Coordinates of C-alpha atoms in Angstrom, one line a residue:
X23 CA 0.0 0.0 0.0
X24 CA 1.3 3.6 -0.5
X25 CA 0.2 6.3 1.7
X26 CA 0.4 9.7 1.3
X27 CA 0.8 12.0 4.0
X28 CA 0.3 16.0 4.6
X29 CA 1.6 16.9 8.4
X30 CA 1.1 20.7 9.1
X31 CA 2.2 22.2 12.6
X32 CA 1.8 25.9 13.3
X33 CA 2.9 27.7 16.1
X34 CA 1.5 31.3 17.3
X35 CA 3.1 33.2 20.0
X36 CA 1.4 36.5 21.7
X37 CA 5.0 38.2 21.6
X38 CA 7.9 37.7 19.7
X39 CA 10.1 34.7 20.2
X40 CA 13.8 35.9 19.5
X41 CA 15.6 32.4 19.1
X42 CA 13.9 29.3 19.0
X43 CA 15.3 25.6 18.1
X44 CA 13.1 22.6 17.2
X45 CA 13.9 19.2 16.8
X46 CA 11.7 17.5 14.1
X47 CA 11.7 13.6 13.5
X48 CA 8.9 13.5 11.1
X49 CA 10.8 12.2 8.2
X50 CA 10.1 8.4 7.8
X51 CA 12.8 5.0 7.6
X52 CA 13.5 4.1 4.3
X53 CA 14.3 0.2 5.2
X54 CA 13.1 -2.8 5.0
X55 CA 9.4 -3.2 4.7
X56 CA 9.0 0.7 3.4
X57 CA 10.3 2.6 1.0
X58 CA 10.2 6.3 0.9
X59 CA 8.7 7.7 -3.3
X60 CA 9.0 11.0 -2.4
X61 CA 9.1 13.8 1.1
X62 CA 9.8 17.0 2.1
X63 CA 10.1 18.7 5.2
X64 CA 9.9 22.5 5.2
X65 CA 9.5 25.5 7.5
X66 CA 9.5 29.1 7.3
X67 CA 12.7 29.3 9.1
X68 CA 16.1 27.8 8.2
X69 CA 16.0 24.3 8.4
X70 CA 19.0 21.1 8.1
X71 CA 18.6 17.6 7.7
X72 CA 21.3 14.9 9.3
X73 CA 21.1 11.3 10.7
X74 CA 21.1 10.5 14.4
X75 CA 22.7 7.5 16.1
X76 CA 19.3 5.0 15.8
X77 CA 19.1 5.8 11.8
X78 CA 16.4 8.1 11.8
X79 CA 16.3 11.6 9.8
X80 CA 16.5 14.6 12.5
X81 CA 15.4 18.1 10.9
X82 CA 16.8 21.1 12.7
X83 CA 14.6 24.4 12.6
X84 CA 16.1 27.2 13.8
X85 CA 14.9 30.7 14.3
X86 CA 17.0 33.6 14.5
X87 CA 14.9 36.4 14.1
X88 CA 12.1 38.1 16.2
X89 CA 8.7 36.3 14.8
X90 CA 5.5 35.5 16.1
X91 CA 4.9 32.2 14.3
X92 CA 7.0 29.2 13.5
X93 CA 4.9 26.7 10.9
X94 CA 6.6 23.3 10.1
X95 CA 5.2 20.8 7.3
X96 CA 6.0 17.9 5.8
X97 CA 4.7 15.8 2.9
X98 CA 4.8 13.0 0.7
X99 CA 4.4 9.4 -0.7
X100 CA 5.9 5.9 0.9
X101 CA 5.2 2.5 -0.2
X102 CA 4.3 0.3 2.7
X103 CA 4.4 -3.5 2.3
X104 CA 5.1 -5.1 6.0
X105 CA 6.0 -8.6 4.1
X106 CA 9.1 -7.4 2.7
X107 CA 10.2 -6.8 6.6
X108 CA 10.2 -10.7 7.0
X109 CA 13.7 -12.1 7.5
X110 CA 16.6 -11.6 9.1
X111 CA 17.9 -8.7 11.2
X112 CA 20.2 -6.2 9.1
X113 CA 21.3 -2.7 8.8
X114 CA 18.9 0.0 6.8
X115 CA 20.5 1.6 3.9
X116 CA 24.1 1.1 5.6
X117 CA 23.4 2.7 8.5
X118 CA 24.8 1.0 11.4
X119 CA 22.5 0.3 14.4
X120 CA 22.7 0.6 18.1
X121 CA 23.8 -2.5 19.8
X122 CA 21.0 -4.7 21.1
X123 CA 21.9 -4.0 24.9
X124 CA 21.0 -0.4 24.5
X125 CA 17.0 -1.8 24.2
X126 CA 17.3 -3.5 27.3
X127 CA 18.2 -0.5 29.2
X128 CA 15.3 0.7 31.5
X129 CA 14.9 4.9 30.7
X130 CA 12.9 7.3 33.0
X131 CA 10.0 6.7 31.1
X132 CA 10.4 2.7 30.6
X133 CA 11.2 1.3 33.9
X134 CA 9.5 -1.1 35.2
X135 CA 8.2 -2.0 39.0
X136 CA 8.0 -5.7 40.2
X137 CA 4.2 -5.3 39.9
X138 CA 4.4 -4.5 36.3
X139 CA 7.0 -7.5 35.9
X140 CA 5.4 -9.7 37.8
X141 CA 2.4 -9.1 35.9
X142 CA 4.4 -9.5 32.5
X143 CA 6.1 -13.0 33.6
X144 CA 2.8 -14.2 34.2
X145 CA 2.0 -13.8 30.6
X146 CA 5.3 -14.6 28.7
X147 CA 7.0 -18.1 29.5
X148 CA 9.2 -18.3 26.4
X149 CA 9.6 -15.0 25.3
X150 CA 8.3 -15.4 21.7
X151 CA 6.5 -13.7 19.3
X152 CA 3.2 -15.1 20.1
X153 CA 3.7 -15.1 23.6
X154 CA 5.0 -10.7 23.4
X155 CA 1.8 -10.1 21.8
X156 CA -0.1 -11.9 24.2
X157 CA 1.5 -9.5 26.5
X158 CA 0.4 -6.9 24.4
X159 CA -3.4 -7.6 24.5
X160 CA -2.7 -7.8 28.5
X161 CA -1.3 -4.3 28.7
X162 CA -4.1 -2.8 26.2
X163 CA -7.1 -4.7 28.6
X164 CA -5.0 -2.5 32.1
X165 CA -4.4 0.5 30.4
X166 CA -8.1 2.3 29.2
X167 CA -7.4 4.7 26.2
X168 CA -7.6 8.1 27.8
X169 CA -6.9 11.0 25.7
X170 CA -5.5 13.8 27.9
X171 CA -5.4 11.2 31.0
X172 CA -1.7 11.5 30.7
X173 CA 1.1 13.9 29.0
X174 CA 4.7 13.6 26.9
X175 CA 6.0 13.2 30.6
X176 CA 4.2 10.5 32.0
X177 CA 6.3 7.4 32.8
X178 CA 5.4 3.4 32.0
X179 CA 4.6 3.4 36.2
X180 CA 2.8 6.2 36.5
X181 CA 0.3 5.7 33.4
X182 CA 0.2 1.6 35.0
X183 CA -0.6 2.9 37.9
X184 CA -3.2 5.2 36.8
X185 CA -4.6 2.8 35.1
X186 CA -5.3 4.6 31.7
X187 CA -3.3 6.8 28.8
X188 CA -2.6 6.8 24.6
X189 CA -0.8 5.0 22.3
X190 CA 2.6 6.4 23.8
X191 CA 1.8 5.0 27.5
X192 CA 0.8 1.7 25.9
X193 CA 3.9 1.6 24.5
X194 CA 6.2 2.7 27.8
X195 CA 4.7 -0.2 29.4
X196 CA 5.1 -2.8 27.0
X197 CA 9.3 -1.5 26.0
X198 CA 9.1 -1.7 30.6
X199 CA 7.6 -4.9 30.7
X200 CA 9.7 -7.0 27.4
X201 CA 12.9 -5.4 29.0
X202 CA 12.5 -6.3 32.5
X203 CA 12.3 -10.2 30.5
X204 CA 15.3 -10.1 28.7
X205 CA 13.4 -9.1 25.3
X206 CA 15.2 -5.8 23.7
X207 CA 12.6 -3.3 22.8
X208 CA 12.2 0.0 21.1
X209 CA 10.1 2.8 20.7
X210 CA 8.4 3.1 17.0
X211 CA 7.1 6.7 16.5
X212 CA 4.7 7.0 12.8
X213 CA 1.1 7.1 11.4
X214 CA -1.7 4.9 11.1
X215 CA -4.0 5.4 8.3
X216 CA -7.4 5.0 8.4
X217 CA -10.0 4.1 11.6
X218 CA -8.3 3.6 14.4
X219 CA -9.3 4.4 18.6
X220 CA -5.6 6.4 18.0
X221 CA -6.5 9.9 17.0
X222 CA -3.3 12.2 17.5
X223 CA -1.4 13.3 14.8
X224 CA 1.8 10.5 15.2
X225 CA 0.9 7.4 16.6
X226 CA 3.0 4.9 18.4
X227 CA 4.1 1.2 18.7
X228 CA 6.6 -0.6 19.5
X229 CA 9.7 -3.2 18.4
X230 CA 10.6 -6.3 20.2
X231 CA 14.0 -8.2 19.0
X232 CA 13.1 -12.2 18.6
X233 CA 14.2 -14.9 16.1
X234 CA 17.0 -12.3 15.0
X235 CA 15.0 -9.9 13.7
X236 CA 12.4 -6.7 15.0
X237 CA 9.1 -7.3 14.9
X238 CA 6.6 -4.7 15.8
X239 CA 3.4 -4.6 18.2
X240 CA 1.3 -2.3 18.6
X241 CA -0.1 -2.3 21.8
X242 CA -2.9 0.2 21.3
X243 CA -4.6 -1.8 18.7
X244 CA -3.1 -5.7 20.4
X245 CA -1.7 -6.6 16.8
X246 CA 1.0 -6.7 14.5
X247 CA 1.2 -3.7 12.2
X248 CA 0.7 -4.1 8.7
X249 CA 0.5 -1.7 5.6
X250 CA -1.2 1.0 7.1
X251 CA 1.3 1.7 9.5
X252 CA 4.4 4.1 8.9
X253 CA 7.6 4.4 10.4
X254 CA 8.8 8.0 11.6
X255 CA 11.5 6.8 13.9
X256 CA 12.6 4.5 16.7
X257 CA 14.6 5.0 19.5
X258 CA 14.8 4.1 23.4
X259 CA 11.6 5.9 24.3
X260 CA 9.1 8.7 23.4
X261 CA 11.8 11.6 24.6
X262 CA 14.7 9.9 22.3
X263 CA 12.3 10.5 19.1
X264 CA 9.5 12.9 19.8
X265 CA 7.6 14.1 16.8
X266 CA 9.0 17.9 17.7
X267 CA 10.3 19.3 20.5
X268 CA 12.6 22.6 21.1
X269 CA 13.1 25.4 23.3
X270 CA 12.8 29.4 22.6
X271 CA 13.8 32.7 24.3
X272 CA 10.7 34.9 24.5
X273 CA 7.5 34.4 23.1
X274 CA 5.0 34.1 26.0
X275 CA 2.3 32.1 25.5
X276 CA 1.9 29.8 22.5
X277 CA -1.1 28.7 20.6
X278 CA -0.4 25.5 18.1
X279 CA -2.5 24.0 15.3
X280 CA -2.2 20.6 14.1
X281 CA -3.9 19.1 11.0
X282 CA -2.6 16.1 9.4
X283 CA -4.1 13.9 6.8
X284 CA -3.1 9.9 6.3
X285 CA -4.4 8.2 3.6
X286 CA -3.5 4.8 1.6
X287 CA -4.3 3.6 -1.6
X288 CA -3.4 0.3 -3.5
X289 CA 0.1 -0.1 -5.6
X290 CA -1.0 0.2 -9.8
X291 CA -4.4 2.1 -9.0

């Protein structure tokens, strides 16, 4: 499936910022199992483009001039086909990848509690595919989908122990839960096309490392991901790859809009 996508971010601020910086990971993987046609990433202030240590394409927007409004957009085509994923574990496009023990490192926002790993090893025996999404299902049933329940700060025990959160939180516990077993996990930031109970602009899902290779889960849905499901970026957590995040010097308060549209259509229509 190809799916086109149109991601427009606009910030307002009631005075003017003097120096801002944002970092943008809203460029997606060109790797196994997608391939990127066509993207651009644009804003009305300078922007660069460079790789960061998990692979993934980091845009840098950097304002250097009084304003009162930063917009950032990005665009275009990739061809999704999760079957060409299949296989054995290897590097994207050359880049080289993180070692494995990196993904079993807990983070602020992955740790997990002896509740939350007790509740996993009563779930996963073998630690195998089948068995991880299992898990999955587990975590989706213990964690209602809350929008605005929790924030970008909320970690895998606080959104466990409240009971509730989004597709990011979902996530947190599940990376908390496969590490604390032994199982390297990452953090997949992208979009979902189509219906789906996730409804923010970038979704989220994650990878688990068995039979030498990454397969992703994603938690918020309890299934594997398939066409309709495009990769942004992985990393450690949410705060490693966050769809944009910055800092500015002046400003006050800020006023954003969001409007993104995802859709999918077959290969040869």
């Amino acid at each position: 499936m190809r799916l086109r996508v149109d991601h427009q971010t606009h910030y307002e601020y009631e005075t003017p910022v003097h120096y801002a910086i944002q970092r943008v990971y809203l460029t997606p993987r060109d790797e196994p199992g997608q391939r990127v046609l066509q993207w651009e990433t644009r804003s009305d202030h300078p922007i660069t483009h460079q790789r960061d240590a998990y692979g993934n394409w980091v845009s840098m927007v950097v304002v250097s001039r009084p304003c009162s409004a930063v917009s950032i957009c990005v665009s275009g085509e990739v061809d999704c086909d999760a079957s060409r994923a299949a296989g054995p574990w290897s590097e994207a496009r050359g880049v080289p990848e993180p070692p494995l023990e990196l993904y079993l490192r807990p983070t602020g926002l992955t740790r997990s509690t002896a509740a939350m790993t007790d509740f996993a090893r009563r779930t996963v025996e073998r630690g195998d595919y089948a068995q991880l999404l299992q898990l999955a299902e587990q975590i989706e049933s213990q964690l209602v989908y809350s929008p605005g329940t929790t924030g970008v700060f909320t970690s895998a025990e606080d959104a466990w122990q409240a009971g509730a959160g989004v597709c990011q939180d979902h996530a947190h516990v599940m990376i908390a839960c496969c590490r604390a077993l032994g199982v390297p996990a990452r953090y997949v930031s992208g979009y979902l096309s189509g219906e789906a109970r996730a409804s923010e602009a970038t979704h989220a899902w994650v990878d688990v490392f068995v039979d030498d290779r990454w397969r992703g889960i994603d938690v918020t849905h309890a299934c594997e991901p398939t066409d309709r499901w495009l990769r942004l970026a992985v990393g450690p957590d949410y705060d490693a790859v966050s769809p944009v995040r910055g800092m500015r010097q002046g400003g006050g308060r800020e006023s954003m809009r969001i409007a993104v549209s995802v859709g999918g259509y077959t290969r040869g229509l």
